[in-house]
mmCIF file of C-alpha atoms and ligand atoms in Angstrom:
data_model
loop_
_atom_site.group_PDB
_atom_site.id
_atom_site.type_symbol
_atom_site.label_atom_id
_atom_site.label_comp_id
_atom_site.label_asym_id
_atom_site.label_seq_id
_atom_site.Cartn_x
_atom_site.Cartn_y
_atom_site.Cartn_z
ATOM 1 C CA UNK A 188 -29.343 -8.942 13.132
ATOM 2 C CA UNK A 189 -25.629 -8.119 12.593
ATOM 3 C CA UNK A 190 -24.278 -8.334 9.051
ATOM 4 C CA UNK A 191 -20.731 -11.721 9.038
ATOM 5 C CA UNK A 192 -17.179 -10.542 8.702
ATOM 6 C CA UNK A 193 -17.007 -13.779 6.156
ATOM 7 C CA UNK A 194 -13.945 -14.129 6.754
ATOM 8 C CA UNK A 195 -14.474 -17.725 4.658
ATOM 9 C CA UNK A 196 -15.872 -16.082 1.652
ATOM 10 C CA UNK A 197 -13.158 -13.566 1.355
ATOM 11 C CA UNK A 198 -10.378 -15.258 2.397
ATOM 12 C CA UNK A 199 -11.507 -17.877 -0.720
ATOM 13 C CA UNK A 200 -11.748 -13.979 -2.847
ATOM 14 C CA UNK A 201 -8.346 -14.004 -2.286
ATOM 15 C CA UNK A 202 -7.359 -16.955 -2.858
ATOM 16 C CA UNK A 203 -8.232 -17.195 -6.242
ATOM 17 C CA UNK A 204 -6.881 -13.553 -6.946
ATOM 18 C CA UNK A 205 -3.092 -15.570 -6.189
ATOM 19 C CA UNK A 206 -3.815 -18.539 -7.674
ATOM 20 C CA UNK A 207 -4.371 -15.405 -11.308
ATOM 21 C CA UNK A 208 -0.945 -13.366 -10.419
ATOM 22 C CA UNK A 209 0.898 -16.877 -9.374
ATOM 23 C CA UNK A 210 -0.872 -18.476 -13.281
ATOM 24 C CA UNK A 211 0.701 -15.020 -15.072
ATOM 25 C CA UNK A 212 3.812 -14.641 -13.001
ATOM 26 C CA UNK A 213 5.475 -18.830 -12.604
ATOM 27 C CA UNK A 214 6.508 -18.606 -16.371
ATOM 28 C CA UNK A 215 8.844 -14.974 -17.056
ATOM 29 C CA UNK A 216 9.907 -16.347 -13.288
ATOM 30 C CA UNK A 217 10.745 -20.210 -13.825
ATOM 31 C CA UNK A 218 9.732 -21.415 -10.586
ATOM 32 C CA UNK A 219 6.395 -20.857 -8.280
ATOM 33 C CA UNK A 220 6.474 -19.094 -5.936
ATOM 34 C CA UNK A 221 7.667 -20.880 -2.266
ATOM 35 C CA UNK A 222 6.450 -21.364 0.848
ATOM 36 C CA UNK A 223 8.885 -23.377 4.383
ATOM 37 C CA UNK A 224 6.440 -23.947 7.627
ATOM 38 C CA UNK A 225 9.213 -25.611 9.861
ATOM 39 C CA UNK A 226 6.657 -27.393 12.943
ATOM 40 C CA UNK A 227 8.842 -28.583 15.660
ATOM 41 C CA UNK A 228 7.312 -31.547 17.831
ATOM 42 C CA UNK A 229 3.263 -32.252 18.040
ATOM 43 C CA UNK A 230 1.357 -30.095 18.814
ATOM 44 C CA UNK A 231 -1.963 -31.397 17.413
ATOM 45 C CA UNK A 232 -3.782 -28.108 16.323
ATOM 46 C CA UNK A 233 -0.534 -26.399 14.933
ATOM 47 C CA UNK A 234 0.047 -30.399 13.348
ATOM 48 C CA UNK A 235 -3.513 -28.854 11.779
ATOM 49 C CA UNK A 236 -2.820 -24.821 10.921
ATOM 50 C CA UNK A 237 0.270 -26.843 8.873
ATOM 51 C CA UNK A 238 -1.209 -28.777 7.474
ATOM 52 C CA UNK A 239 -4.215 -26.144 6.416
ATOM 53 C CA UNK A 240 -1.986 -23.897 4.849
ATOM 54 C CA UNK A 241 -0.457 -27.058 2.796
ATOM 55 C CA UNK A 242 -3.048 -27.425 1.309
ATOM 56 C CA UNK A 243 -3.913 -23.370 0.547
ATOM 57 C CA UNK A 244 -0.587 -23.219 -0.818
ATOM 58 C CA UNK A 245 -1.505 -26.113 -3.345
ATOM 59 C CA UNK A 246 -5.003 -24.358 -4.424
ATOM 60 C CA UNK A 247 -2.770 -20.670 -5.602
ATOM 61 C CA UNK A 248 0.188 -22.586 -6.584
ATOM 62 C CA UNK A 249 2.841 -22.107 -4.098
ATOM 63 C CA UNK A 250 5.424 -24.831 -4.137
ATOM 64 C CA UNK A 251 5.773 -26.962 -0.259
ATOM 65 C CA UNK A 252 9.008 -26.739 1.980
ATOM 66 C CA UNK A 253 7.400 -27.725 5.650
ATOM 67 C CA UNK A 254 10.288 -29.394 7.704
ATOM 68 C CA UNK A 255 8.470 -31.267 11.171
ATOM 69 C CA UNK A 256 11.329 -31.686 13.511
ATOM 70 C CA UNK A 257 11.087 -34.908 16.250
ATOM 71 C CA UNK A 258 9.804 -32.318 20.031
ATOM 72 C CA UNK A 259 13.331 -32.983 21.151
ATOM 73 C CA UNK A 260 15.127 -31.176 18.267
ATOM 74 C CA UNK A 261 17.910 -28.606 19.740
ATOM 75 C CA UNK A 262 18.335 -24.968 19.404
ATOM 76 C CA UNK A 263 21.086 -25.055 17.142
ATOM 77 C CA UNK A 264 19.825 -27.909 13.884
ATOM 78 C CA UNK A 265 17.053 -25.509 14.061
ATOM 79 C CA UNK A 266 18.883 -22.978 13.392
ATOM 80 C CA UNK A 267 21.352 -24.275 11.083
ATOM 81 C CA UNK A 268 17.638 -25.317 8.839
ATOM 82 C CA UNK A 269 16.662 -21.493 9.064
ATOM 83 C CA UNK A 270 19.904 -20.152 7.458
ATOM 84 C CA UNK A 271 19.678 -23.454 4.790
ATOM 85 C CA UNK A 272 16.077 -21.811 4.186
ATOM 86 C CA UNK A 273 17.487 -18.485 4.296
ATOM 87 C CA UNK A 274 19.865 -18.806 1.348
ATOM 88 C CA UNK A 275 17.536 -21.776 -1.016
ATOM 89 C CA UNK A 276 16.809 -19.667 -3.855
ATOM 90 C CA UNK A 277 13.109 -21.662 -3.907
ATOM 91 C CA UNK A 278 12.050 -20.480 -0.843
ATOM 92 C CA UNK A 279 10.121 -16.790 -0.624
ATOM 93 C CA UNK A 280 8.903 -17.174 2.785
ATOM 94 C CA UNK A 281 9.768 -19.073 6.612
ATOM 95 C CA UNK A 282 7.164 -19.606 8.665
ATOM 96 C CA UNK A 283 8.076 -20.965 12.111
ATOM 97 C CA UNK A 284 4.926 -22.550 13.230
ATOM 98 C CA UNK A 285 4.145 -21.718 17.654
ATOM 99 C CA UNK A 286 4.346 -22.650 19.636
ATOM 100 C CA UNK A 287 7.867 -24.813 20.601
ATOM 101 C CA UNK A 288 8.073 -26.949 22.996
ATOM 102 C CA UNK A 289 9.735 -25.115 25.930
ATOM 103 C CA UNK A 290 13.365 -26.366 25.921
ATOM 104 C CA UNK A 291 13.334 -23.618 22.220
ATOM 105 C CA UNK A 292 12.898 -20.145 22.714
ATOM 106 C CA UNK A 293 10.957 -19.156 19.905
ATOM 107 C CA UNK A 294 12.166 -15.143 19.798
ATOM 108 C CA UNK A 295 15.564 -15.994 19.292
ATOM 109 C CA UNK A 296 14.935 -17.883 16.859
ATOM 110 C CA UNK A 297 12.463 -15.262 14.984
ATOM 111 C CA UNK A 298 16.001 -13.774 14.683
ATOM 112 C CA UNK A 299 17.533 -15.851 11.824
ATOM 113 C CA UNK A 300 14.671 -15.738 9.963
ATOM 114 C CA UNK A 301 15.297 -13.654 6.787
ATOM 115 C CA UNK A 302 13.356 -10.473 7.036
ATOM 116 C CA UNK A 303 12.984 -10.476 3.459
ATOM 117 C CA UNK A 304 11.851 -14.232 4.186
ATOM 118 C CA UNK A 305 9.280 -13.567 7.349
ATOM 119 C CA UNK A 306 6.631 -13.987 5.808
ATOM 120 C CA UNK A 307 4.745 -14.378 9.749
ATOM 121 C CA UNK A 308 6.143 -10.605 9.421
ATOM 122 C CA UNK A 309 7.125 -11.023 13.643
ATOM 123 C CA UNK A 310 11.255 -10.618 13.408
ATOM 124 C CA UNK A 311 12.254 -7.323 15.043
ATOM 125 C CA UNK A 312 13.071 -5.823 12.208
ATOM 126 C CA UNK A 313 9.093 -6.063 10.581
ATOM 127 C CA UNK A 314 8.028 -5.321 14.298
ATOM 128 C CA UNK A 315 10.211 -1.954 13.885
ATOM 129 C CA UNK A 316 8.902 -2.080 10.399
ATOM 130 C CA UNK A 317 5.739 -1.626 11.829
ATOM 131 C CA UNK A 318 5.940 0.407 14.724
ATOM 132 C CA UNK A 319 7.763 3.390 12.527
ATOM 133 C CA UNK A 320 5.057 2.911 9.660
ATOM 134 C CA UNK A 321 7.350 1.992 6.273
ATOM 135 C CA UNK A 322 6.308 -0.953 4.722
ATOM 136 C CA UNK A 323 7.271 -4.637 4.821
ATOM 137 C CA UNK A 324 5.717 -7.915 5.824
ATOM 138 C CA UNK A 325 2.979 -7.322 7.985
ATOM 139 C CA UNK A 326 1.668 -9.863 10.544
ATOM 140 C CA UNK A 327 -0.649 -12.557 8.758
ATOM 141 C CA UNK A 328 -2.983 -12.126 11.787
ATOM 142 C CA UNK A 329 -4.322 -8.801 12.403
ATOM 143 C CA UNK A 330 -3.240 -7.756 8.860
ATOM 144 C CA UNK A 331 -5.789 -9.946 8.057
ATOM 145 C CA UNK A 332 -8.855 -8.486 9.628
ATOM 146 C CA UNK A 333 -7.642 -4.901 8.644
ATOM 147 C CA UNK A 334 -8.347 -6.510 4.647
ATOM 148 C CA UNK A 335 -11.428 -7.608 6.898
ATOM 149 C CA UNK A 336 -12.559 -4.683 7.912
ATOM 150 C CA UNK A 337 -11.463 -2.935 4.597
ATOM 151 C CA UNK A 338 -13.262 -5.225 2.376
ATOM 152 C CA UNK A 339 -16.834 -4.389 4.258
ATOM 153 C CA UNK A 340 -15.805 -0.647 3.718
ATOM 154 C CA UNK A 341 -15.861 -0.587 7.297
ATOM 155 C CA UNK A 342 -14.091 3.750 8.312
ATOM 156 C CA UNK A 343 -11.765 2.226 10.781
ATOM 157 C CA UNK A 344 -10.369 6.742 10.947
ATOM 158 C CA UNK A 345 -10.910 8.294 14.007
ATOM 159 C CA UNK A 346 -12.262 5.937 14.817
ATOM 160 C CA UNK A 347 -12.741 4.487 19.378
ATOM 161 C CA UNK A 348 -10.967 1.004 18.441
ATOM 162 C CA UNK A 349 -10.824 -1.698 21.076
ATOM 163 C CA UNK A 350 -8.127 -4.132 21.544
ATOM 164 C CA UNK A 351 -8.065 -6.791 24.145
ATOM 165 C CA UNK A 352 -5.194 -8.903 23.994
ATOM 166 C CA UNK A 353 -1.725 -7.632 24.358
ATOM 167 C CA UNK A 354 0.863 -10.329 22.680
ATOM 168 C CA UNK A 355 2.926 -10.125 20.026
ATOM 169 C CA UNK A 356 1.406 -12.663 18.078
ATOM 170 C CA UNK A 357 -1.617 -10.795 17.735
ATOM 171 C CA UNK A 358 -2.756 -7.778 20.713
ATOM 172 C CA UNK A 359 0.417 -5.603 19.665
ATOM 173 C CA UNK A 360 0.802 -5.509 16.012
ATOM 174 C CA UNK A 361 -2.335 -5.334 15.949
ATOM 175 C CA UNK A 362 -3.198 -2.031 17.549
ATOM 176 C CA UNK A 363 -0.325 -0.680 15.974
ATOM 177 C CA UNK A 364 -2.042 -1.668 12.757
ATOM 178 C CA UNK A 365 -5.132 0.187 13.813
ATOM 179 C CA UNK A 366 -3.621 2.957 14.887
ATOM 180 C CA UNK A 367 -1.833 2.972 11.940
ATOM 181 C CA UNK A 368 -5.206 3.450 10.023
ATOM 182 C CA UNK A 369 -5.219 6.592 11.994
ATOM 183 C CA UNK A 370 -8.356 4.882 14.733
ATOM 184 C CA UNK A 371 -8.167 5.895 18.797
ATOM 185 C CA UNK A 372 -6.815 2.888 20.126
ATOM 186 C CA UNK A 373 -7.141 1.432 23.391
ATOM 187 C CA UNK A 374 -4.966 -1.818 24.713
ATOM 188 C CA UNK A 375 -6.336 -4.334 27.317
ATOM 189 C CA UNK A 376 -4.937 -7.551 29.294
ATOM 190 C CA UNK A 377 -4.821 -9.266 31.686
ATOM 191 C CA UNK A 378 -4.152 -6.685 34.401
ATOM 192 C CA UNK A 379 -6.233 -4.985 33.066
ATOM 193 C CA UNK A 380 -8.965 -3.462 36.127
ATOM 194 C CA UNK A 381 -12.722 -3.013 34.708
ATOM 195 C CA UNK A 382 -12.079 -4.872 31.549
ATOM 196 C CA UNK A 383 -15.890 -4.251 30.144
ATOM 197 C CA UNK A 384 -16.095 -0.293 30.779
ATOM 198 C CA UNK A 385 -13.262 -0.542 27.882
ATOM 199 C CA UNK A 386 -15.452 -2.415 26.423
ATOM 200 C CA UNK A 387 -18.518 -0.885 25.858
ATOM 201 C CA UNK A 388 -16.695 2.500 24.968
ATOM 202 C CA UNK A 389 -15.065 0.492 21.641
ATOM 203 C CA UNK A 390 -16.377 1.536 18.250
ATOM 204 C CA UNK A 391 -14.025 -1.721 17.203
ATOM 205 C CA UNK A 392 -14.031 -4.560 19.155
ATOM 206 C CA UNK A 393 -11.100 -6.740 18.702
ATOM 207 C CA UNK A 394 -10.363 -9.362 20.473
ATOM 208 C CA UNK A 395 -7.215 -11.992 20.920
ATOM 209 C CA UNK A 396 -7.499 -13.228 24.525
ATOM 210 C CA UNK A 397 -7.963 -16.884 24.222
ATOM 211 C CA UNK A 398 -10.994 -16.568 26.213
ATOM 212 C CA UNK A 399 -14.241 -18.450 25.665
ATOM 213 C CA UNK A 400 -17.245 -16.580 26.109
ATOM 214 C CA UNK A 401 -15.016 -13.556 27.569
ATOM 215 C CA UNK A 402 -16.767 -10.823 26.366
ATOM 216 C CA UNK A 403 -20.419 -10.634 26.684
ATOM 217 C CA UNK A 404 -23.364 -8.893 25.970
ATOM 218 C CA UNK A 405 -22.787 -5.956 28.440
ATOM 219 C CA UNK A 406 -19.982 -5.504 27.588
ATOM 220 C CA UNK A 407 -20.170 -4.411 23.617
ATOM 221 C CA UNK A 408 -21.447 -0.548 22.427
ATOM 222 C CA UNK A 409 -24.824 -1.066 20.352
ATOM 223 C CA UNK A 410 -23.560 -0.780 16.296
ATOM 224 C CA UNK A 411 -20.583 -1.709 17.678
ATOM 225 C CA UNK A 412 -17.701 -3.986 15.102
ATOM 226 C CA UNK A 413 -16.877 -6.678 16.829
ATOM 227 C CA UNK A 414 -13.918 -9.223 15.254
ATOM 228 C CA UNK A 415 -13.086 -12.106 17.496
ATOM 229 C CA UNK A 416 -9.962 -13.926 17.351
ATOM 230 C CA UNK A 417 -10.177 -15.839 19.759
ATOM 231 C CA UNK A 418 -10.069 -19.610 19.394
ATOM 232 C CA UNK A 419 -10.498 -22.282 21.714
ATOM 233 C CA UNK A 420 -10.867 -26.273 21.969
ATOM 234 C CA UNK A 421 -14.015 -26.631 24.175
ATOM 235 C CA UNK A 422 -16.389 -29.423 25.540
ATOM 236 C CA UNK A 423 -20.132 -29.153 24.502
ATOM 237 C CA UNK A 424 -22.842 -29.968 26.903
ATOM 238 C CA UNK A 425 -22.653 -34.042 24.775
ATOM 239 C CA UNK A 426 -18.904 -34.584 25.625
ATOM 240 C CA UNK A 427 -18.215 -33.412 21.549
ATOM 241 C CA UNK A 428 -15.297 -31.020 21.207
ATOM 242 C CA UNK A 429 -15.565 -27.841 19.936
ATOM 243 C CA UNK A 430 -14.026 -24.776 18.466
ATOM 244 C CA UNK A 431 -15.372 -20.954 19.540
ATOM 245 C CA UNK A 432 -13.824 -17.446 20.167
ATOM 246 C CA UNK A 433 -13.803 -14.914 22.673
ATOM 247 C CA UNK A 434 -17.330 -14.067 22.681
ATOM 248 C CA UNK A 435 -19.827 -14.774 23.377
ATOM 249 C CA UNK A 436 -21.656 -14.328 19.672
ATOM 250 C CA UNK A 437 -25.527 -15.083 20.747
ATOM 251 C CA UNK A 438 -25.514 -12.585 23.115
ATOM 252 C CA UNK A 439 -24.130 -9.949 21.733
ATOM 253 C CA UNK A 440 -24.458 -10.690 17.887
ATOM 254 C CA UNK A 441 -28.194 -8.886 18.199
ATOM 255 C CA UNK A 442 -26.336 -6.117 19.746
ATOM 256 C CA UNK A 443 -23.439 -4.962 16.877
ATOM 257 C CA UNK A 444 -23.769 -3.989 13.709
ATOM 258 C CA UNK A 445 -20.896 -6.302 12.641
ATOM 259 C CA UNK A 446 -19.581 -9.378 13.803
ATOM 260 C CA UNK A 447 -16.837 -11.672 12.998
ATOM 261 C CA UNK A 448 -17.605 -15.588 13.517
ATOM 262 C CA UNK A 449 -15.378 -18.473 14.907
ATOM 263 C CA UNK A 450 -15.352 -20.462 12.864
ATOM 264 C CA UNK A 451 -14.844 -19.099 9.378
ATOM 265 C CA UNK A 452 -14.039 -15.099 10.450
ATOM 266 C CA UNK A 453 -10.420 -14.569 11.106
ATOM 267 C CA UNK A 454 -8.950 -17.851 10.700
ATOM 268 C CA UNK A 455 -8.952 -18.018 6.880
ATOM 269 C CA UNK A 456 -8.146 -14.476 7.152
ATOM 270 C CA UNK A 457 -4.667 -14.758 8.851
ATOM 271 C CA UNK A 458 -3.817 -18.460 5.880
ATOM 272 C CA UNK A 459 -5.184 -15.955 3.230
ATOM 273 C CA UNK A 460 -2.526 -13.396 4.042
ATOM 274 C CA UNK A 461 0.559 -15.310 4.745
ATOM 275 C CA UNK A 462 -0.707 -16.259 1.181
ATOM 276 C CA UNK A 463 -0.246 -13.145 0.072
ATOM 277 C CA UNK A 464 2.464 -12.363 2.179
ATOM 278 C CA UNK A 465 4.542 -15.183 0.074
ATOM 279 C CA UNK A 466 3.697 -13.671 -3.257
ATOM 280 C CA UNK A 467 4.531 -10.655 -3.074
ATOM 281 C CA UNK A 468 8.147 -11.570 -1.240
ATOM 282 C CA UNK A 469 7.893 -13.891 -4.663
ATOM 283 C CA UNK A 470 7.260 -10.471 -7.125
ATOM 284 C CA UNK A 471 10.222 -9.074 -4.888
ATOM 285 C CA UNK A 472 12.738 -11.234 -4.966
ATOM 286 C CA UNK A 473 12.402 -12.212 -8.761
ATOM 287 C CA UNK A 474 11.414 -8.787 -10.247
ATOM 288 C CA UNK A 475 12.287 -6.283 -7.832
ATOM 289 C CA UNK A 476 8.939 -4.899 -7.214
ATOM 290 C CA UNK A 477 5.552 -5.527 -4.465
HETATM 291 P P1 LIG B 61 -1.685 -15.256 24.364
HETATM 292 O O1 LIG B 61 -1.806 -16.015 24.866
HETATM 293 O O2 LIG B 61 0.123 -14.864 23.798
HETATM 294 O O3 LIG B 61 -1.685 -13.761 24.215
HETATM 295 C C1 LIG B 61 -3.811 -13.842 25.371
HETATM 296 C C2 LIG B 61 -3.047 -11.904 26.042
HETATM 297 O O4 LIG B 61 -4.863 -11.634 25.685
HETATM 298 C C3 LIG B 61 -2.975 -12.026 26.738
HETATM 299 O O5 LIG B 61 -1.710 -10.264 25.965
HETATM 300 C C4 LIG B 61 -3.503 -11.200 27.979
HETATM 301 O O6 LIG B 61 -3.597 -10.712 29.179
HETATM 302 C C5 LIG B 61 -4.703 -11.453 27.597
HETATM 303 N N1 LIG B 61 -5.628 -11.331 28.305
HETATM 304 C C6 LIG B 61 -5.646 -13.047 28.609
HETATM 305 N N2 LIG B 61 -7.077 -12.978 29.605
HETATM 306 C C7 LIG B 61 -7.138 -12.111 29.132
HETATM 307 C C8 LIG B 61 -8.521 -11.300 30.430
HETATM 308 N N3 LIG B 61 -9.240 -12.188 30.869
HETATM 309 N N4 LIG B 61 -8.810 -10.386 29.846
HETATM 310 C C9 LIG B 61 -7.824 -9.436 29.068
HETATM 311 N N5 LIG B 61 -6.687 -10.273 28.387
HETATM 312 C C10 LIG B 61 -6.590 -11.247 28.611
HETATM 313 O O7 LIG B 61 -2.540 -15.016 23.283
HETATM 314 P P2 LIG B 61 -2.107 -14.490 21.497
HETATM 315 O O8 LIG B 61 -1.874 -16.079 20.619
HETATM 316 O O9 LIG B 61 -2.184 -13.959 21.567
HETATM 317 O O10 LIG B 61 -3.708 -15.457 20.502
HETATM 318 C C11 LIG B 61 -4.598 -14.772 21.471
HETATM 319 C C12 LIG B 61 -5.906 -16.184 20.929
HETATM 320 O O11 LIG B 61 -6.262 -16.107 19.110
HETATM 321 C C13 LIG B 61 -6.377 -17.679 21.452
HETATM 322 O O12 LIG B 61 -7.018 -17.798 20.937
HETATM 323 C C14 LIG B 61 -4.805 -18.382 19.835
HETATM 324 O O13 LIG B 61 -5.763 -18.644 19.330
HETATM 325 C C15 LIG B 61 -5.836 -17.196 18.544
HETATM 326 N N6 LIG B 61 -5.133 -16.674 17.498
HETATM 327 C C16 LIG B 61 -6.213 -16.440 16.669
HETATM 328 C C17 LIG B 61 -5.606 -17.192 15.184
HETATM 329 C C18 LIG B 61 -6.413 -17.389 14.293
HETATM 330 O O14 LIG B 61 -6.499 -17.129 13.554
HETATM 331 N N7 LIG B 61 -7.761 -16.847 13.774
HETATM 332 C C19 LIG B 61 -3.885 -16.934 14.957
HETATM 333 C C20 LIG B 61 -3.226 -15.853 16.233
HETATM 334 C C21 LIG B 61 -4.028 -16.736 17.597
#
């Protein structure tokens, strides 16, 4: 039986640490930390994520400055809202919930966010800092994976790591963070010719492709550490909707040493890292420290 990488439990621990930190800082700061989550349109999955983030903020004492824009909102209006939040001293973090409706260019809008308030770590300045190994706000999902590995004292240095997926949101920053931690990293994507050959070599396998059961039982190295980032909504045999990852959990779990479940693995860690980034940005902005 593999050990479960219990993101839910670790995220809970991080949230209570953050709550204590906020309780001790707030009287000196004269205000709580603030996070603004901008959502455009009515993507039901995004609505759930935004609600979860707001609830998590409440739990640790972060004030929410959420704004919900109709699907037809134009880029200028949205850019204006971001600029106003950049200037708002009550706001320490700004997050633009992705995906955006097709007529909006996410990359262009991400440039509008003040890099010091970019708690999602997606601004090119923060991505550049990651590439250069400089400190800065790190993107939440890969940072959550790294923290999960650290909490379970899983050695990364010198290990052969494979990341499946090469998106700006997950795969690329994931590969860079593993590289920063001195593992030997390979990145697979949709054009990779022999995925199984690559994944079978992985001592640490992180999967973020958005494809249910992409990783089968015969695609992993015995004793590996498998982190499943995927979140896919599928219908089971009885027509009930179910959330699954990218890894065939039943088939892979008996072969590996560690595996993260979906749900309850990386998802809660992503939210915990968002809160951590917000509190750190607050601390830096109010007290000039990280
Ligand atoms: P994306 O669609 O932007 O990128 C997917 C990447 O996977 C691409 O690089 C693509 O080339 C690669 N890929 C797709 N199918 C593949 C295949 N068959 N073989 C090899 N590579 C393949 O998606 P994303 O935003 O990076 O998200 C990936 C998954 O992670 C999704 O399921 C998403 O819902 C999930 N996700 C989870 C969290 C979390 O907090 N747990 C956060 C963000 C994204």
